[in-house]
mmCIF file of C-alpha atoms in Angstrom:
data_model
loop_
_atom_site.group_PDB
_atom_site.id
_atom_site.type_symbol
_atom_site.label_atom_id
_atom_site.label_comp_id
_atom_site.label_asym_id
_atom_site.label_seq_id
_atom_site.Cartn_x
_atom_site.Cartn_y
_atom_site.Cartn_z
ATOM 1 C CA MET A 286 -146.589 114.835 46.644
ATOM 2 C CA ALA A 287 -148.172 111.934 48.521
ATOM 3 C CA ILE A 288 -151.829 111.369 47.676
ATOM 4 C CA LYS A 289 -152.843 109.544 50.851
ATOM 5 C CA GLY A 290 -154.638 111.910 53.186
ATOM 6 C CA GLN A 291 -154.715 114.780 50.663
ATOM 7 C CA VAL A 292 -157.878 116.891 50.680
ATOM 8 C CA ILE A 293 -158.948 117.273 47.044
ATOM 9 C CA THR A 294 -161.929 119.009 45.461
ATOM 10 C CA ILE A 295 -163.101 118.110 41.949
ATOM 11 C CA LEU A 296 -165.438 120.288 39.925
ATOM 12 C CA GLY A 297 -167.858 118.243 37.832
ATOM 13 C CA ALA A 298 -169.462 114.831 38.314
ATOM 14 C CA GLY A 299 -169.171 113.793 34.695
ATOM 15 C CA ILE A 300 -167.149 110.934 33.259
ATOM 16 C CA ALA A 301 -163.734 112.523 33.852
ATOM 17 C CA GLY A 302 -164.545 113.895 37.294
ATOM 18 C CA LEU A 303 -166.026 110.679 38.694
ATOM 19 C CA THR A 304 -163.234 108.551 37.222
ATOM 20 C CA LEU A 305 -160.646 110.777 38.863
ATOM 21 C CA ALA A 306 -162.552 110.766 42.142
ATOM 22 C CA ARG A 307 -162.423 106.965 42.351
ATOM 23 C CA ALA A 308 -158.782 106.854 41.259
ATOM 24 C CA LEU A 309 -157.730 109.313 43.973
ATOM 25 C CA ALA A 310 -159.907 107.671 46.636
ATOM 26 C CA LEU A 311 -158.324 104.297 45.867
ATOM 27 C CA ARG A 312 -155.018 105.906 46.825
ATOM 28 C CA GLY A 313 -156.284 107.293 50.099
ATOM 29 C CA ALA A 314 -157.252 110.858 49.216
ATOM 30 C CA GLU A 315 -160.185 112.634 50.850
ATOM 31 C CA VAL A 316 -162.203 113.607 47.791
ATOM 32 C CA THR A 317 -165.183 115.945 47.407
ATOM 33 C CA VAL A 318 -166.941 116.352 44.053
ATOM 34 C CA LEU A 319 -168.997 119.489 43.403
ATOM 35 C CA GLU A 320 -171.709 119.090 40.775
ATOM 36 C CA GLN A 321 -173.909 121.979 39.670
ATOM 37 C CA ALA A 322 -176.824 119.779 38.578
ATOM 38 C CA PRO A 323 -179.513 118.681 41.060
ATOM 39 C CA HIS A 324 -178.759 115.025 40.357
ATOM 40 C CA ILE A 325 -176.094 112.933 38.675
ATOM 41 C CA ALA A 326 -177.385 111.885 35.301
ATOM 42 C CA GLU A 327 -176.496 111.798 31.638
ATOM 43 C CA VAL A 328 -178.893 112.423 28.787
ATOM 44 C CA GLY A 329 -179.851 109.341 26.872
ATOM 45 C CA ALA A 330 -177.086 108.613 24.407
ATOM 46 C CA GLY A 331 -174.481 106.020 23.636
ATOM 47 C CA ILE A 332 -170.743 106.075 24.065
ATOM 48 C CA GLN A 333 -167.901 104.016 22.656
ATOM 49 C CA ILE A 334 -165.215 102.967 25.125
ATOM 50 C CA ALA A 335 -162.001 102.185 23.275
ATOM 51 C CA PRO A 336 -159.338 99.819 24.694
ATOM 52 C CA ASN A 337 -157.442 102.666 26.395
ATOM 53 C CA GLY A 338 -160.596 103.656 28.266
ATOM 54 C CA ALA A 339 -161.384 100.050 29.147
ATOM 55 C CA ALA A 340 -157.861 99.708 30.567
ATOM 56 C CA VAL A 341 -158.527 102.600 32.935
ATOM 57 C CA LEU A 342 -161.815 101.118 34.129
ATOM 58 C CA LYS A 343 -160.135 97.773 34.707
ATOM 59 C CA ALA A 344 -157.349 99.464 36.696
ATOM 60 C CA LEU A 345 -160.040 101.060 38.867
ATOM 61 C CA ASP A 346 -161.574 97.613 39.542
ATOM 62 C CA LEU A 347 -164.595 98.457 37.403
ATOM 63 C CA GLY A 348 -163.895 95.993 34.615
ATOM 64 C CA GLY A 349 -166.632 93.676 35.819
ATOM 65 C CA ALA A 350 -169.184 96.486 35.786
ATOM 66 C CA LEU A 351 -168.106 97.447 32.277
ATOM 67 C CA ALA A 352 -168.595 93.864 31.085
ATOM 68 C CA ALA A 353 -171.987 93.647 32.792
ATOM 69 C CA HIS A 354 -173.430 96.896 31.426
ATOM 70 C CA GLY A 355 -171.574 97.313 28.138
ATOM 71 C CA MET A 356 -171.510 95.419 24.861
ATOM 72 C CA GLN A 357 -168.169 94.213 23.529
ATOM 73 C CA ALA A 358 -167.793 95.431 19.950
ATOM 74 C CA ARG A 359 -166.674 93.059 17.235
ATOM 75 C CA ALA A 360 -165.943 95.362 14.320
ATOM 76 C CA VAL A 361 -166.161 98.848 12.840
ATOM 77 C CA ARG A 362 -167.721 98.720 9.381
ATOM 78 C CA LEU A 363 -167.364 101.622 6.945
ATOM 79 C CA LEU A 364 -170.223 101.591 4.435
ATOM 80 C CA ASP A 365 -171.184 103.496 1.304
ATOM 81 C CA GLY A 366 -174.104 105.579 2.551
ATOM 82 C CA ARG A 367 -175.922 105.463 -0.787
ATOM 83 C CA ASN A 368 -176.447 101.718 -0.872
ATOM 84 C CA GLY A 369 -174.892 100.190 2.247
ATOM 85 C CA THR A 370 -172.097 98.456 0.329
ATOM 86 C CA GLY A 371 -169.132 97.602 2.523
ATOM 87 C CA VAL A 372 -165.959 99.657 2.046
ATOM 88 C CA VAL A 373 -163.704 98.568 4.921
ATOM 89 C CA THR A 374 -164.240 96.338 7.951
ATOM 90 C CA MET A 375 -161.925 96.779 10.932
ATOM 91 C CA ASP A 376 -161.890 93.636 13.052
ATOM 92 C CA LEU A 377 -161.764 94.617 16.718
ATOM 93 C CA GLN A 378 -161.270 91.045 17.918
ATOM 94 C CA ARG A 379 -158.435 90.030 15.593
ATOM 95 C CA ARG A 380 -155.971 90.200 18.451
ATOM 96 C CA ASP A 381 -156.685 88.587 21.800
ATOM 97 C CA LEU A 382 -156.360 91.770 23.826
ATOM 98 C CA ASP A 383 -156.961 92.001 27.542
ATOM 99 C CA ARG A 384 -158.577 95.387 26.913
ATOM 100 C CA ASN A 385 -161.542 95.446 24.558
ATOM 101 C CA TYR A 386 -163.778 97.879 22.711
ATOM 102 C CA HIS A 387 -167.237 98.468 24.185
ATOM 103 C CA PHE A 388 -170.549 100.225 23.528
ATOM 104 C CA MET A 389 -172.336 101.614 26.547
ATOM 105 C CA HIS A 390 -175.221 103.876 27.428
ATOM 106 C CA ARG A 391 -173.793 107.073 28.914
ATOM 107 C CA ALA A 392 -176.243 106.921 31.811
ATOM 108 C CA ASP A 393 -174.996 103.417 32.692
ATOM 109 C CA LEU A 394 -171.364 104.573 32.617
ATOM 110 C CA ILE A 395 -172.102 107.602 34.815
ATOM 111 C CA ASP A 396 -174.004 105.364 37.245
ATOM 112 C CA LEU A 397 -171.215 102.809 37.635
ATOM 113 C CA LEU A 398 -168.608 105.575 38.084
ATOM 114 C CA ALA A 399 -170.763 107.376 40.666
ATOM 115 C CA ARG A 400 -171.329 104.150 42.583
ATOM 116 C CA GLY A 401 -167.634 103.366 42.374
ATOM 117 C CA ALA A 402 -166.729 106.753 43.837
ATOM 118 C CA HIS A 403 -169.415 106.587 46.529
ATOM 119 C CA ASP A 404 -168.319 103.118 47.623
ATOM 120 C CA LEU A 405 -164.879 104.544 48.470
ATOM 121 C CA GLY A 406 -166.248 107.394 50.561
ATOM 122 C CA VAL A 407 -166.130 110.156 47.957
ATOM 123 C CA ARG A 408 -168.422 112.996 48.978
ATOM 124 C CA ILE A 409 -170.587 114.225 46.086
ATOM 125 C CA ILE A 410 -172.353 117.546 46.634
ATOM 126 C CA LEU A 411 -175.170 118.349 44.204
ATOM 127 C CA ASN A 412 -176.606 121.773 43.330
ATOM 128 C CA ALA A 413 -173.139 123.203 43.969
ATOM 129 C CA GLN A 414 -173.066 126.253 41.719
ATOM 130 C CA VAL A 415 -169.569 127.704 41.331
ATOM 131 C CA ALA A 416 -169.645 131.313 40.144
ATOM 132 C CA SER A 417 -165.885 131.811 39.845
ATOM 133 C CA VAL A 418 -162.488 130.726 41.172
ATOM 134 C CA ASP A 419 -159.979 133.059 42.859
ATOM 135 C CA LEU A 420 -156.338 132.060 42.384
ATOM 136 C CA THR A 421 -154.747 135.256 43.738
ATOM 137 C CA GLY A 422 -154.066 133.945 47.243
ATOM 138 C CA ASP A 423 -152.107 131.100 48.809
ATOM 139 C CA LEU A 424 -154.916 128.575 48.243
ATOM 140 C CA PRO A 425 -157.635 128.156 45.608
ATOM 141 C CA VAL A 426 -160.894 129.819 46.652
ATOM 142 C CA LEU A 427 -164.257 128.915 45.136
ATOM 143 C CA ILE A 428 -166.865 131.671 45.054
ATOM 144 C CA MET A 429 -170.156 129.825 45.095
ATOM 145 C CA GLY A 430 -173.397 130.932 43.513
ATOM 146 C CA ASP A 431 -174.806 131.926 46.915
ATOM 147 C CA ALA A 432 -171.693 134.109 47.517
ATOM 148 C CA SER A 433 -170.241 131.698 50.089
ATOM 149 C CA LEU A 434 -166.569 130.707 49.865
ATOM 150 C CA ARG A 435 -164.929 127.294 49.791
ATOM 151 C CA VAL A 436 -161.177 126.940 50.253
ATOM 152 C CA THR A 437 -159.356 123.785 49.180
ATOM 153 C CA PRO A 438 -155.645 122.939 48.941
ATOM 154 C CA LEU A 439 -155.980 121.025 45.673
ATOM 155 C CA LEU A 440 -158.647 121.873 43.108
ATOM 156 C CA ILE A 441 -159.223 119.936 39.880
ATOM 157 C CA GLY A 442 -161.557 121.148 37.166
ATOM 158 C CA ALA A 443 -163.379 118.426 35.241
ATOM 159 C CA ASP A 444 -166.200 120.824 34.461
ATOM 160 C CA GLY A 445 -166.303 120.632 30.687
ATOM 161 C CA VAL A 446 -165.849 123.096 27.864
ATOM 162 C CA HIS A 447 -167.402 125.911 29.906
ATOM 163 C CA SER A 448 -164.954 125.283 32.769
ATOM 164 C CA CYS A 449 -164.770 128.120 35.280
ATOM 165 C CA LEU A 450 -161.383 126.837 36.464
ATOM 166 C CA ARG A 451 -159.977 126.947 32.940
ATOM 167 C CA SER A 452 -161.124 130.566 32.733
ATOM 168 C CA ALA A 453 -159.454 131.343 36.059
ATOM 169 C CA ILE A 454 -156.148 129.863 34.865
ATOM 170 C CA LEU A 455 -156.143 131.100 31.272
ATOM 171 C CA GLY A 456 -158.746 133.835 31.023
ATOM 172 C CA PRO A 457 -161.686 133.754 28.607
ATOM 173 C CA SER A 458 -161.422 131.837 25.345
ATOM 174 C CA ALA A 459 -163.636 132.076 22.297
ATOM 175 C CA PRO A 460 -165.004 128.801 20.919
ATOM 176 C CA PHE A 461 -165.163 128.486 17.167
ATOM 177 C CA PHE A 462 -167.694 126.742 14.950
ATOM 178 C CA THR A 463 -166.142 123.832 13.056
ATOM 179 C CA GLY A 464 -168.529 123.937 10.110
ATOM 180 C CA GLN A 465 -170.296 120.762 11.208
ATOM 181 C CA VAL A 466 -173.650 120.068 12.822
ATOM 182 C CA ALA A 467 -174.598 116.816 14.522
ATOM 183 C CA TRP A 468 -177.797 115.056 15.495
ATOM 184 C CA ARG A 469 -178.052 112.499 18.285
ATOM 185 C CA ALA A 470 -180.916 110.070 18.784
ATOM 186 C CA LEU A 471 -181.848 106.764 20.368
ATOM 187 C CA ILE A 472 -184.258 104.382 18.685
ATOM 188 C CA ALA A 473 -185.691 101.002 19.588
ATOM 189 C CA GLY A 474 -183.174 98.269 18.897
ATOM 190 C CA GLU A 475 -183.374 94.951 17.138
ATOM 191 C CA GLY A 476 -182.800 92.826 20.221
ATOM 192 C CA ALA A 477 -180.706 89.700 19.702
ATOM 193 C CA ASN A 478 -180.436 90.514 15.983
ATOM 194 C CA ALA A 479 -178.705 93.842 16.605
ATOM 195 C CA GLY A 480 -175.177 92.542 16.136
ATOM 196 C CA TYR A 481 -172.052 93.969 17.758
ATOM 197 C CA ASP A 482 -170.684 96.288 15.094
ATOM 198 C CA VAL A 483 -170.169 100.020 14.747
ATOM 199 C CA GLU A 484 -171.640 101.117 11.423
ATOM 200 C CA VAL A 485 -170.327 104.266 9.719
ATOM 201 C CA HIS A 486 -172.518 105.168 6.728
ATOM 202 C CA MET A 487 -170.491 107.641 4.640
ATOM 203 C CA GLY A 488 -171.675 110.188 2.096
ATOM 204 C CA ALA A 489 -170.722 113.512 0.540
ATOM 205 C CA GLY A 490 -170.468 116.113 3.291
ATOM 206 C CA ARG A 491 -172.160 113.907 5.880
ATOM 207 C CA HIS A 492 -171.979 110.588 7.687
ATOM 208 C CA LEU A 493 -174.040 108.594 10.166
ATOM 209 C CA VAL A 494 -172.682 106.376 12.951
ATOM 210 C CA SER A 495 -174.809 103.719 14.627
ATOM 211 C CA TYR A 496 -174.332 100.929 17.150
ATOM 212 C CA PRO A 497 -176.474 98.901 19.582
ATOM 213 C CA LEU A 498 -176.840 99.487 23.313
ATOM 214 C CA ARG A 499 -178.086 97.477 26.291
ATOM 215 C CA GLY A 500 -177.931 94.124 24.579
ATOM 216 C CA GLY A 501 -179.699 95.416 21.479
ATOM 217 C CA GLN A 502 -182.667 96.988 23.287
ATOM 218 C CA LEU A 503 -181.620 100.384 21.921
ATOM 219 C CA ARG A 504 -179.692 101.708 18.936
ATOM 220 C CA ASN A 505 -177.584 104.846 19.133
ATOM 221 C CA ILE A 506 -177.401 107.242 16.184
ATOM 222 C CA VAL A 507 -175.025 110.159 15.667
ATOM 223 C CA ALA A 508 -175.324 111.906 12.298
ATOM 224 C CA VAL A 509 -173.040 114.727 11.132
ATOM 225 C CA GLN A 510 -173.518 117.169 8.269
ATOM 226 C CA GLU A 511 -171.163 119.876 7.011
ATOM 227 C CA ARG A 512 -172.781 123.302 7.197
ATOM 228 C CA ALA A 513 -171.568 126.845 6.623
ATOM 229 C CA ASN A 514 -172.966 128.331 9.824
ATOM 230 C CA TRP A 515 -174.823 127.725 13.046
ATOM 231 C CA THR A 516 -177.514 130.270 13.809
ATOM 232 C CA ALA A 517 -179.188 128.820 16.896
ATOM 233 C CA GLU A 518 -178.660 130.619 20.193
ATOM 234 C CA SER A 519 -177.834 127.336 21.910
ATOM 235 C CA TRP A 520 -175.076 124.899 21.000
ATOM 236 C CA SER A 521 -177.609 122.122 21.493
ATOM 237 C CA GLN A 522 -181.352 122.095 20.897
ATOM 238 C CA GLN A 523 -184.221 119.756 20.180
ATOM 239 C CA SER A 524 -184.702 119.281 16.467
ATOM 240 C CA ASP A 525 -187.429 118.050 14.152
ATOM 241 C CA PRO A 526 -186.733 114.438 13.113
ATOM 242 C CA GLU A 527 -187.870 115.411 9.608
ATOM 243 C CA THR A 528 -184.865 117.738 9.331
ATOM 244 C CA LEU A 529 -182.570 114.802 10.057
ATOM 245 C CA ARG A 530 -184.392 112.559 7.607
ATOM 246 C CA ALA A 531 -184.182 115.213 4.890
ATOM 247 C CA ALA A 532 -180.420 115.615 5.401
ATOM 248 C CA PHE A 533 -179.903 111.881 4.782
ATOM 249 C CA ALA A 534 -182.679 111.315 2.225
ATOM 250 C CA ARG A 535 -180.221 109.999 -0.384
ATOM 251 C CA PHE A 536 -178.800 107.333 1.904
ATOM 252 C CA GLY A 537 -179.701 103.678 1.525
ATOM 253 C CA PRO A 538 -182.527 101.532 2.923
ATOM 254 C CA LYS A 539 -180.829 100.643 6.212
ATOM 255 C CA VAL A 540 -180.294 104.273 7.136
ATOM 256 C CA GLN A 541 -183.850 105.087 6.069
ATOM 257 C CA ASP A 542 -185.119 102.318 8.352
ATOM 258 C CA TYR A 543 -183.140 103.699 11.291
ATOM 259 C CA LEU A 544 -184.286 107.271 10.696
ATOM 260 C CA SER A 545 -187.913 106.261 10.256
ATOM 261 C CA ARG A 546 -187.832 105.142 13.902
ATOM 262 C CA VAL A 547 -186.487 108.430 15.255
ATOM 263 C CA GLU A 548 -189.098 110.182 17.398
ATOM 264 C CA GLN A 549 -186.887 112.657 19.286
ATOM 265 C CA VAL A 550 -183.546 114.077 18.231
ATOM 266 C CA ALA A 551 -181.083 116.632 19.598
ATOM 267 C CA GLU A 552 -179.137 118.857 17.213
ATOM 268 C CA TRP A 553 -175.989 120.732 18.082
ATOM 269 C CA GLY A 554 -173.320 122.735 16.368
ATOM 270 C CA LEU A 555 -169.846 121.316 16.818
ATOM 271 C CA PHE A 556 -167.770 124.010 18.495
ATOM 272 C CA ARG A 557 -164.243 123.793 19.849
ATOM 273 C CA HIS A 558 -162.183 125.600 22.388
ATOM 274 C CA PRO A 559 -158.461 125.616 21.660
ATOM 275 C CA ILE A 560 -156.495 123.013 23.601
ATOM 276 C CA ALA A 561 -155.353 124.644 26.838
ATOM 277 C CA PRO A 562 -151.672 125.686 26.740
ATOM 278 C CA GLU A 563 -151.493 125.250 30.523
ATOM 279 C CA TRP A 564 -153.247 122.497 32.450
ATOM 280 C CA GLY A 565 -152.461 123.706 35.950
ATOM 281 C CA ARG A 566 -150.930 126.225 38.283
ATOM 282 C CA ILE A 567 -148.973 125.893 41.507
ATOM 283 C CA LEU A 568 -149.963 128.311 44.275
ATOM 284 C CA PRO A 569 -147.928 129.140 47.420
ATOM 285 C CA LYS A 570 -149.837 126.548 49.478
ATOM 286 C CA GLY A 571 -151.956 124.717 46.941
ATOM 287 C CA ALA A 572 -152.468 123.853 43.288
ATOM 288 C CA VAL A 573 -155.098 123.686 40.557
ATOM 289 C CA PHE A 574 -155.385 121.471 37.482
ATOM 290 C CA ILE A 575 -157.856 120.861 34.662
ATOM 291 C CA LEU A 576 -158.609 117.700 32.692
ATOM 292 C CA GLY A 577 -161.045 116.258 30.202
ATOM 293 C CA ASP A 578 -162.946 118.688 27.996
ATOM 294 C CA ALA A 579 -161.822 121.569 30.209
ATOM 295 C CA ALA A 580 -158.253 120.974 28.985
ATOM 296 C CA HIS A 581 -158.519 119.183 25.641
ATOM 297 C CA PRO A 582 -162.062 119.241 24.183
ATOM 298 C CA THR A 583 -162.615 116.748 21.395
ATOM 299 C CA LEU A 584 -165.038 116.323 18.537
ATOM 300 C CA PRO A 585 -167.152 113.133 18.310
ATOM 301 C CA PHE A 586 -165.191 111.442 15.535
ATOM 302 C CA LEU A 587 -162.591 109.148 17.123
ATOM 303 C CA ALA A 588 -164.587 108.075 20.199
ATOM 304 C CA GLN A 589 -161.841 109.366 22.469
ATOM 305 C CA GLY A 590 -163.427 112.131 24.550
ATOM 306 C CA ALA A 591 -164.456 109.891 27.425
ATOM 307 C CA SER A 592 -161.414 107.614 27.211
ATOM 308 C CA MET A 593 -159.016 110.557 27.354
ATOM 309 C CA GLY A 594 -160.967 112.114 30.208
#
């Protein structure tokens, strides 16, 4: 199927949806992105962009923006959480690759992708609440929150783990708790002294990952603890920084320094949907597909969620 001139609707203006929108627009498609939020934004947090993700951004002519807003990582250092002693250092610059490993603020990545899509004429509609998707006819039909209908020949769901298009293709699925809880926080950085490494502080039943953002102005923290259950009504909630500090009280001075600077922290149970057995469906006169977390949700351990999306 030729892409040029195709009318395509994408659900979700996240990392996967906006990346796809620019990729399709570069090839001449007429792309509309429907986003349920009132504005395009990402909560304050960091993201690691591995070489496979950087290769995609470069192919979309966004390599310069990545270099301008991201930090090129030098190494991943695995450390004994109790005292900070080095265990293994993985040199990320040992080979002279054309595609590198970066740290980036999620909001900066969303912004450059949104600008990249907009510059190519992608139409982004905000406050677009999709109640359900009807796949019983010749073409995909979106039933909007105000009960209006939108018909599109090609519909792509990049609308995350709660994807309404995934449900329309596969029916409901039950997420399962993985036995792990994570905290996410941003703290003031160390400026020019921040370095360019990913630190993984490892301990029994828990670990803490940290790396700098925005040239060292900020430091990103993701801490994970094994836990038998998750009792909160929400998958994600604001947490007391003291709870985080207590969970890592036996870790060494560097971790204690980081955690002493935490003023606000989000806590969420790590849940997973099964990987979708089908990623699309062909209709008599149209088609639907899913990608990103809607198709293959990931846990935050290999820094691949965004790159795969």
